[in-house]
Amino acid sequence: MLLTRVILIVLDGVGIGELPDAVRFNDQGSNTLGNLAKAVGGLQLPNFQKLGLGNIAPILGVEPANPALASYGKMAERSAGKDTTVGHWELAGIISTKPFPVYPQGFPKEIIDQFISETGIHGILGNVPASGTEIILRLGEEHLKTGYPIVYTSADSVFQIAAHEKIIPIEEQYRICTIARQILQGEHGVARVIARPFLGEPGKFYRTERRKDFSLPPPQPTMLDYLKEAGYTVFGIGKIEDIFANQGLTNSIHAHGNTECIETTLAVIHQSFSGLILVNLVDFDMLWGHRNDCAGFYHGLIEVDKKLPEIMHAMQPTDILFLVADHGNDPTTPSTDHSREYSPLLVYSPSLKGNVNLGTRASFADIAGTIAEIFQLKTNLAGRSFLKELI
């Protein structure tokens, strides 16, 4: 069967159970979907259920389908991390053997001094690990008085800069983030520098949608690069362009939020081309996982579930859909950070038989291996194709 288009949707943070090495990451007991289901009294996701989500692992309210419309399984992460960047890189065929640096005590003085000197700002606030919403409530008023940007990090490898858009205009925020990205290389090469703009008044600050990620470029060509070089169209929707530092894409649409990303995906599916649509649905992670918002997380799953029939109906016979995650983000645990979990794996095509148990894959990179075989690409990517199991 000739397949000509791949739709790869990453449900950011929607893990399906702890990995065997979760204890190394202090994530023992994490199970984003399983624990969420228990917390809300069961998940009602009829379309995910029909595809076979309940066939992968026990999820209260999501029964196994017999037969499942999709093939199903789960994937282990081999990379040394649990963040968005390494998760997406692994899906695209790169195993990250060395973890990105993290800064639980804040960034070294020499980094902050160089940042202040090269950007021309007069000082910073923060330089501590913190929740993004909490730190702007705590330091936002001082930021309004001083004009100093707020620098903070988390358990992830990130250098985040929060600033009020009326104090530091958005283009200036992007400029100082670009300088920070140039500084943070080598030993201090964090996965992402992130602009975190906000608006509002003391006690009522809120983050805007003009967040921008400045990622390290992948250390070698990814699946996206191979596809682009072979002449295929590669759409990145959502924050994909940020995650891959704009590499390997022929078209990039920086849609915001799950709803806009899904509507954009549907519009792109209706276009005529051969290649890949890679989509990141960020809200599960950014809005609900990091804030331990179980109700919001469940509502987000319901909204995606409602859109699945529309996506499937829009697909051509030669299209194939992958639904995966890049890490977990269990909203039921005390932690507000990512969790070291398996990714669910659902694979659907109008032309494939479905209902194949793909088992437990050794790496997220099996996605890249499978896509490489679909397009008959010769690559140096990690991952073992499961295409033959689908046909």
Coordinates of C-alpha atoms in Angstrom, one line a residue:
M1 CA 0.0 0.0 0.0
L2 CA 1.5 3.4 -1.0
L3 CA 1.2 6.0 1.7
T4 CA 1.9 9.6 0.7
R5 CA 1.2 11.7 3.8
V6 CA 1.9 11.3 7.5
I7 CA -0.1 13.3 10.1
L8 CA 1.9 13.1 13.4
I9 CA 0.0 14.7 16.3
V10 CA 2.0 15.0 19.6
L11 CA -0.3 15.2 22.6
D12 CA 2.2 17.2 24.7
G13 CA 2.5 15.6 28.1
V14 CA -0.1 12.9 27.7
G15 CA 1.9 9.9 29.1
I16 CA 0.5 6.5 29.8
G17 CA 2.5 5.1 32.8
E18 CA 5.9 5.3 34.4
L19 CA 9.0 4.0 32.7
P20 CA 11.1 1.4 34.5
D21 CA 13.7 4.1 35.2
A22 CA 11.1 6.6 36.5
V23 CA 12.7 6.5 40.0
R24 CA 15.8 8.1 38.7
F25 CA 13.7 11.1 37.7
N26 CA 11.7 11.1 41.0
D27 CA 8.6 10.1 38.9
Q28 CA 7.7 6.8 40.5
G29 CA 3.9 6.4 40.4
S30 CA 3.4 8.8 37.6
N31 CA 0.7 7.8 35.1
T32 CA -0.8 10.8 33.4
L33 CA -3.8 9.1 31.7
G34 CA -4.3 6.4 34.4
N35 CA -4.1 8.7 37.4
L36 CA -6.2 11.4 35.7
A37 CA -8.9 8.9 35.0
K38 CA -9.1 7.9 38.7
A39 CA -9.0 11.6 39.8
V40 CA -12.0 12.6 37.7
G41 CA -14.0 9.4 38.2
G42 CA -13.3 7.9 34.8
L43 CA -12.6 9.3 31.3
Q44 CA -15.4 9.4 28.7
L45 CA -13.5 9.5 25.4
P46 CA -15.5 7.5 22.9
N47 CA -13.4 8.2 19.8
F48 CA -10.1 7.5 21.5
Q49 CA -11.7 4.3 22.8
K50 CA -12.8 3.2 19.3
L51 CA -9.2 3.8 18.1
G52 CA -7.9 1.5 20.9
L53 CA -6.6 3.8 23.7
G54 CA -8.0 1.4 26.2
N55 CA -6.2 -1.5 24.6
I56 CA -2.8 0.0 25.5
A57 CA -3.2 0.1 29.3
P58 CA -6.0 0.1 31.9
I59 CA -7.7 3.6 32.0
L60 CA -10.8 3.9 34.1
G61 CA -13.8 4.6 31.7
V62 CA -11.9 3.8 28.5
E63 CA -12.7 0.2 27.7
P64 CA -10.6 -1.9 25.2
A65 CA -12.0 -1.9 21.7
N66 CA -12.6 -5.2 19.8
P67 CA -11.7 -4.6 17.1
A68 CA -9.8 -1.3 17.5
L69 CA -10.0 1.0 14.5
A70 CA -6.3 1.9 15.0
S71 CA -3.2 -0.2 15.7
Y72 CA -2.0 0.5 19.2
G73 CA 0.9 0.2 21.6
K74 CA 3.2 2.3 23.8
M75 CA 6.7 3.6 23.4
A76 CA 9.6 3.9 25.9
E77 CA 11.9 6.9 25.8
R78 CA 15.6 6.1 25.4
S79 CA 16.9 9.6 25.7
A80 CA 18.4 10.9 28.9
G81 CA 15.6 13.3 29.7
K82 CA 11.9 13.9 29.9
D83 CA 11.5 17.3 28.3
T84 CA 9.8 18.5 25.2
T85 CA 13.0 19.0 23.1
V86 CA 14.5 15.5 23.7
G87 CA 11.0 13.9 23.3
H88 CA 10.4 15.5 19.9
W89 CA 14.0 14.9 18.8
E90 CA 13.6 11.2 19.6
L91 CA 10.3 11.0 17.7
A92 CA 12.3 12.5 14.8
G93 CA 15.0 9.9 15.1
I94 CA 17.7 11.3 17.5
I95 CA 18.6 9.7 20.8
S96 CA 20.0 12.2 23.3
T97 CA 22.5 10.3 25.4
K98 CA 23.5 13.3 27.5
P99 CA 21.0 15.2 29.6
F100 CA 20.6 18.9 29.1
P101 CA 21.9 21.0 32.1
V102 CA 19.5 22.0 34.8
Y103 CA 19.9 24.7 37.4
P104 CA 18.1 23.9 40.7
Q105 CA 20.0 26.7 42.4
G106 CA 19.6 29.2 39.7
F107 CA 22.1 30.2 37.0
P108 CA 25.8 30.9 37.7
K109 CA 26.8 34.5 38.4
E110 CA 29.0 34.5 35.3
I111 CA 26.0 33.6 33.0
I112 CA 23.8 36.3 34.6
D113 CA 26.5 38.9 34.4
Q114 CA 27.2 38.1 30.7
F115 CA 23.4 38.3 30.0
I116 CA 23.1 41.7 31.6
S117 CA 26.2 43.0 29.9
E118 CA 25.4 41.8 26.4
T119 CA 21.7 42.7 26.4
G120 CA 22.3 46.2 27.9
I121 CA 19.7 45.7 30.6
H122 CA 20.6 47.1 34.1
G123 CA 19.7 44.0 36.2
I124 CA 17.4 41.0 36.6
L125 CA 14.9 39.7 39.1
G126 CA 14.5 36.1 40.3
N127 CA 17.1 33.7 39.0
V128 CA 15.4 30.8 40.8
P129 CA 13.4 27.7 39.9
A130 CA 9.7 28.6 40.0
S131 CA 6.3 28.1 38.5
G132 CA 5.7 30.7 35.7
T133 CA 2.4 31.9 37.0
E134 CA 3.6 32.0 40.6
I135 CA 6.8 34.0 39.9
I136 CA 5.0 36.8 37.9
L137 CA 2.6 37.2 40.8
R138 CA 5.5 37.3 43.3
L139 CA 7.9 39.5 41.3
G140 CA 5.6 41.2 38.8
E141 CA 5.1 44.4 40.8
E142 CA 8.8 44.8 41.4
H143 CA 9.4 44.3 37.7
L144 CA 6.9 47.1 36.9
K145 CA 8.9 49.4 39.2
T146 CA 12.5 48.5 38.1
G147 CA 12.0 47.4 34.5
Y148 CA 14.2 44.4 35.1
P149 CA 13.2 41.2 33.4
I150 CA 12.4 38.2 35.5
V151 CA 14.7 35.2 34.9
Y152 CA 13.7 31.8 36.2
T153 CA 14.0 28.1 35.5
S154 CA 12.3 24.8 36.4
A155 CA 13.1 21.1 36.8
D156 CA 13.5 21.2 33.0
S157 CA 16.5 22.6 31.1
V158 CA 15.1 26.1 30.4
F159 CA 16.2 29.7 30.8
Q160 CA 12.9 31.6 31.0
I161 CA 12.5 35.4 30.8
A162 CA 9.2 36.9 31.9
A163 CA 8.4 40.5 31.2
H164 CA 5.4 42.7 31.0
E165 CA 4.7 43.7 27.4
K166 CA 4.2 47.4 28.4
I167 CA 7.5 47.5 30.2
I168 CA 9.6 45.5 27.8
P169 CA 8.0 45.4 24.3
I170 CA 7.6 42.0 22.7
E171 CA 10.3 42.5 20.1
E172 CA 12.8 43.6 22.8
Q173 CA 11.9 40.5 24.8
Y174 CA 12.7 38.3 21.7
R175 CA 16.0 40.2 21.2
I176 CA 17.2 39.6 24.7
C177 CA 16.2 35.9 24.4
T178 CA 18.2 35.6 21.2
I179 CA 21.2 36.9 23.1
A180 CA 20.6 34.5 26.0
R181 CA 20.4 31.7 23.4
Q182 CA 23.8 32.7 22.0
I183 CA 25.3 32.8 25.5
L184 CA 23.9 29.5 26.7
Q185 CA 26.0 27.1 24.6
G186 CA 28.3 24.2 25.4
E187 CA 28.5 23.4 29.1
H188 CA 25.5 25.7 29.7
G189 CA 23.6 24.7 26.6
V190 CA 20.1 24.5 28.0
A191 CA 17.5 22.9 25.8
R192 CA 15.4 26.1 25.5
V193 CA 15.4 29.8 26.2
I194 CA 11.8 30.9 26.5
A195 CA 10.2 34.3 26.3
R196 CA 7.3 34.4 28.7
P197 CA 5.5 37.7 28.1
F198 CA 2.6 38.8 30.4
L199 CA 0.2 41.6 30.9
G200 CA -2.2 42.9 33.6
E201 CA -1.8 44.6 37.0
P202 CA -0.4 43.5 40.4
G203 CA -2.5 40.6 41.6
K204 CA -4.1 40.2 38.2
F205 CA -1.1 39.3 35.9
Y206 CA -1.7 36.9 33.1
R207 CA 0.6 35.3 30.5
T208 CA 0.0 36.2 26.9
E209 CA 0.1 33.9 23.8
R210 CA 3.2 35.5 22.5
R211 CA 5.5 33.0 24.2
K212 CA 8.5 32.1 22.0
D213 CA 10.9 29.2 22.4
F214 CA 14.6 29.5 21.3
S215 CA 15.8 25.9 21.2
L216 CA 19.2 24.4 20.6
P217 CA 19.3 23.1 17.0
P218 CA 19.3 19.3 16.7
P219 CA 22.8 17.9 16.8
Q220 CA 22.3 16.0 13.5
P221 CA 19.8 15.8 10.7
T222 CA 16.3 14.7 11.8
M223 CA 13.5 12.9 10.0
L224 CA 12.3 16.4 9.0
D225 CA 15.6 17.2 7.3
Y226 CA 15.6 14.0 5.4
L227 CA 12.0 14.5 4.2
K228 CA 12.7 18.1 3.1
E229 CA 15.9 17.1 1.3
A230 CA 14.0 14.4 -0.6
G231 CA 11.6 17.1 -1.8
Y232 CA 8.6 16.4 0.4
T233 CA 6.5 19.0 2.1
V234 CA 7.0 19.3 5.9
F235 CA 4.4 21.3 7.8
G236 CA 5.1 22.3 11.4
I237 CA 2.1 23.4 13.3
G238 CA 2.2 24.9 16.8
K239 CA 5.5 25.3 18.5
I240 CA 7.2 22.8 16.1
E241 CA 9.4 25.5 14.5
D242 CA 10.7 26.5 18.0
I243 CA 11.4 22.9 19.0
F244 CA 13.4 22.2 15.9
A245 CA 15.0 25.6 15.6
N246 CA 13.2 26.1 12.3
Q247 CA 15.2 23.2 10.7
G248 CA 13.7 20.6 8.4
L249 CA 10.4 22.5 7.7
T250 CA 9.1 23.7 4.4
N251 CA 6.0 25.4 5.9
S252 CA 5.5 26.6 9.5
I253 CA 2.3 27.8 11.1
H254 CA 2.7 29.0 14.6
A255 CA -0.9 28.4 15.7
H256 CA -1.6 28.9 19.4
G257 CA -3.4 26.4 21.7
N258 CA -5.0 23.0 21.0
T259 CA -8.1 24.4 19.3
E260 CA -6.3 26.6 16.8
C261 CA -3.7 23.9 16.1
I262 CA -6.4 21.3 15.3
E263 CA -8.3 23.7 13.0
T264 CA -5.0 24.5 11.3
T265 CA -4.3 20.8 10.9
L266 CA -7.7 20.2 9.3
A267 CA -7.1 23.1 6.9
V268 CA -3.7 21.6 5.9
I269 CA -5.1 18.1 5.5
H270 CA -7.4 19.5 2.8
Q271 CA -4.4 20.8 0.8
S272 CA -2.8 18.7 -1.9
F273 CA 0.8 17.6 -1.2
S274 CA 3.0 14.6 -0.2
G275 CA 4.9 14.6 3.0
L276 CA 4.5 15.3 6.8
I277 CA 2.2 17.3 9.0
L278 CA 3.8 17.5 12.5
V279 CA 1.6 19.1 15.2
N280 CA 2.1 19.8 18.8
L281 CA -0.9 20.2 21.1
V282 CA 0.7 22.2 23.8
D283 CA -2.2 23.0 26.2
F284 CA -2.1 19.6 28.0
D285 CA 1.3 20.5 29.2
M286 CA 1.4 24.3 29.4
L287 CA -2.1 25.0 30.7
W288 CA -3.1 21.9 32.7
G289 CA -0.2 19.5 33.4
H290 CA 2.2 22.2 34.8
R291 CA -0.7 23.6 36.9
N292 CA -2.0 20.3 38.2
D293 CA -5.4 21.1 36.7
C294 CA -7.1 17.7 36.3
A295 CA -10.5 19.2 35.2
G296 CA -8.8 21.3 32.5
F297 CA -6.7 18.4 31.3
Y298 CA -9.8 16.2 31.0
H299 CA -11.7 18.9 29.2
G300 CA -8.8 19.2 26.7
L301 CA -8.9 15.4 26.1
I302 CA -12.7 15.6 25.5
E303 CA -12.2 18.4 22.9
V304 CA -9.5 16.5 21.0
D305 CA -11.7 13.4 21.2
K306 CA -14.6 15.3 19.6
K307 CA -12.3 16.4 16.7
L308 CA -10.9 12.9 15.9
P309 CA -13.8 11.9 13.6
E310 CA -13.4 15.1 11.6
I311 CA -9.7 14.5 11.2
M312 CA -10.2 10.9 10.2
H313 CA -13.0 11.9 7.7
A314 CA -10.7 14.5 6.1
M315 CA -7.9 12.0 5.6
Q316 CA -7.2 10.6 2.1
P317 CA -6.9 6.9 1.6
T318 CA -3.1 7.3 1.4
D319 CA -2.8 9.2 4.6
I320 CA -1.7 7.8 7.9
L321 CA -2.3 9.3 11.4
F322 CA 0.0 8.8 14.4
L323 CA -1.2 10.0 17.9
V324 CA 1.7 10.0 20.4
A325 CA 3.2 12.0 23.3
D326 CA 6.6 13.5 24.0
H327 CA 6.7 12.8 27.8
G328 CA 4.2 12.7 30.6
N329 CA 2.9 15.5 32.8
D330 CA 0.8 13.9 35.5
P331 CA -1.5 16.5 37.0
T332 CA -2.3 14.4 40.0
T333 CA 1.1 14.3 41.5
P334 CA 2.6 17.0 43.9
S335 CA 5.2 17.8 41.1
T336 CA 4.2 20.4 38.5
D337 CA 6.9 19.2 36.1
H338 CA 7.2 16.6 33.3
S339 CA 7.1 12.9 34.2
R340 CA 9.2 10.1 32.8
E341 CA 6.5 8.0 31.1
Y342 CA 5.7 5.8 28.2
S343 CA 4.0 7.5 25.2
P344 CA 0.8 6.1 23.9
L345 CA 0.9 5.0 20.3
L346 CA -2.2 5.0 18.0
V347 CA -1.8 4.5 14.3
Y348 CA -4.8 4.9 11.9
S349 CA -5.2 4.9 8.1
P350 CA -8.3 4.4 6.0
S351 CA -6.2 1.9 4.0
L352 CA -4.7 -0.1 6.8
K353 CA -6.4 -2.9 8.7
G354 CA -6.0 -1.6 12.2
N355 CA -6.4 -3.6 15.5
V356 CA -2.7 -4.6 15.5
N357 CA -1.1 -4.8 18.9
L358 CA 2.3 -3.0 18.3
G359 CA 3.4 -3.9 21.9
T360 CA 6.0 -1.9 23.8
R361 CA 8.4 -0.1 21.4
A362 CA 11.9 0.3 22.6
S363 CA 12.1 4.0 21.6
F364 CA 10.1 7.0 20.5
A365 CA 12.4 6.8 17.4
D366 CA 10.4 3.9 16.0
I367 CA 8.1 6.7 14.7
A368 CA 11.0 8.1 12.6
G369 CA 12.0 4.6 11.5
T370 CA 8.5 3.9 10.3
I371 CA 8.1 7.2 8.5
A372 CA 11.5 6.7 6.8
E373 CA 10.3 3.4 5.5
I374 CA 6.9 4.9 4.3
F375 CA 8.8 7.4 2.2
Q376 CA 11.6 4.9 1.3
L377 CA 14.3 7.2 2.8
K378 CA 17.8 6.1 3.5
T379 CA 18.8 7.7 6.8
N380 CA 21.1 7.4 9.8
L381 CA 18.2 7.8 12.2
A382 CA 17.6 5.7 15.3
G383 CA 14.4 3.6 15.5
R384 CA 13.0 0.4 14.1
S385 CA 10.1 0.6 11.6
F386 CA 6.8 -1.2 12.4
L387 CA 5.3 -0.5 9.0
K388 CA 5.2 -4.2 8.0
E389 CA 3.1 -4.9 11.1
L390 CA 0.5 -2.4 9.9
I391 CA 0.0 -3.8 6.4

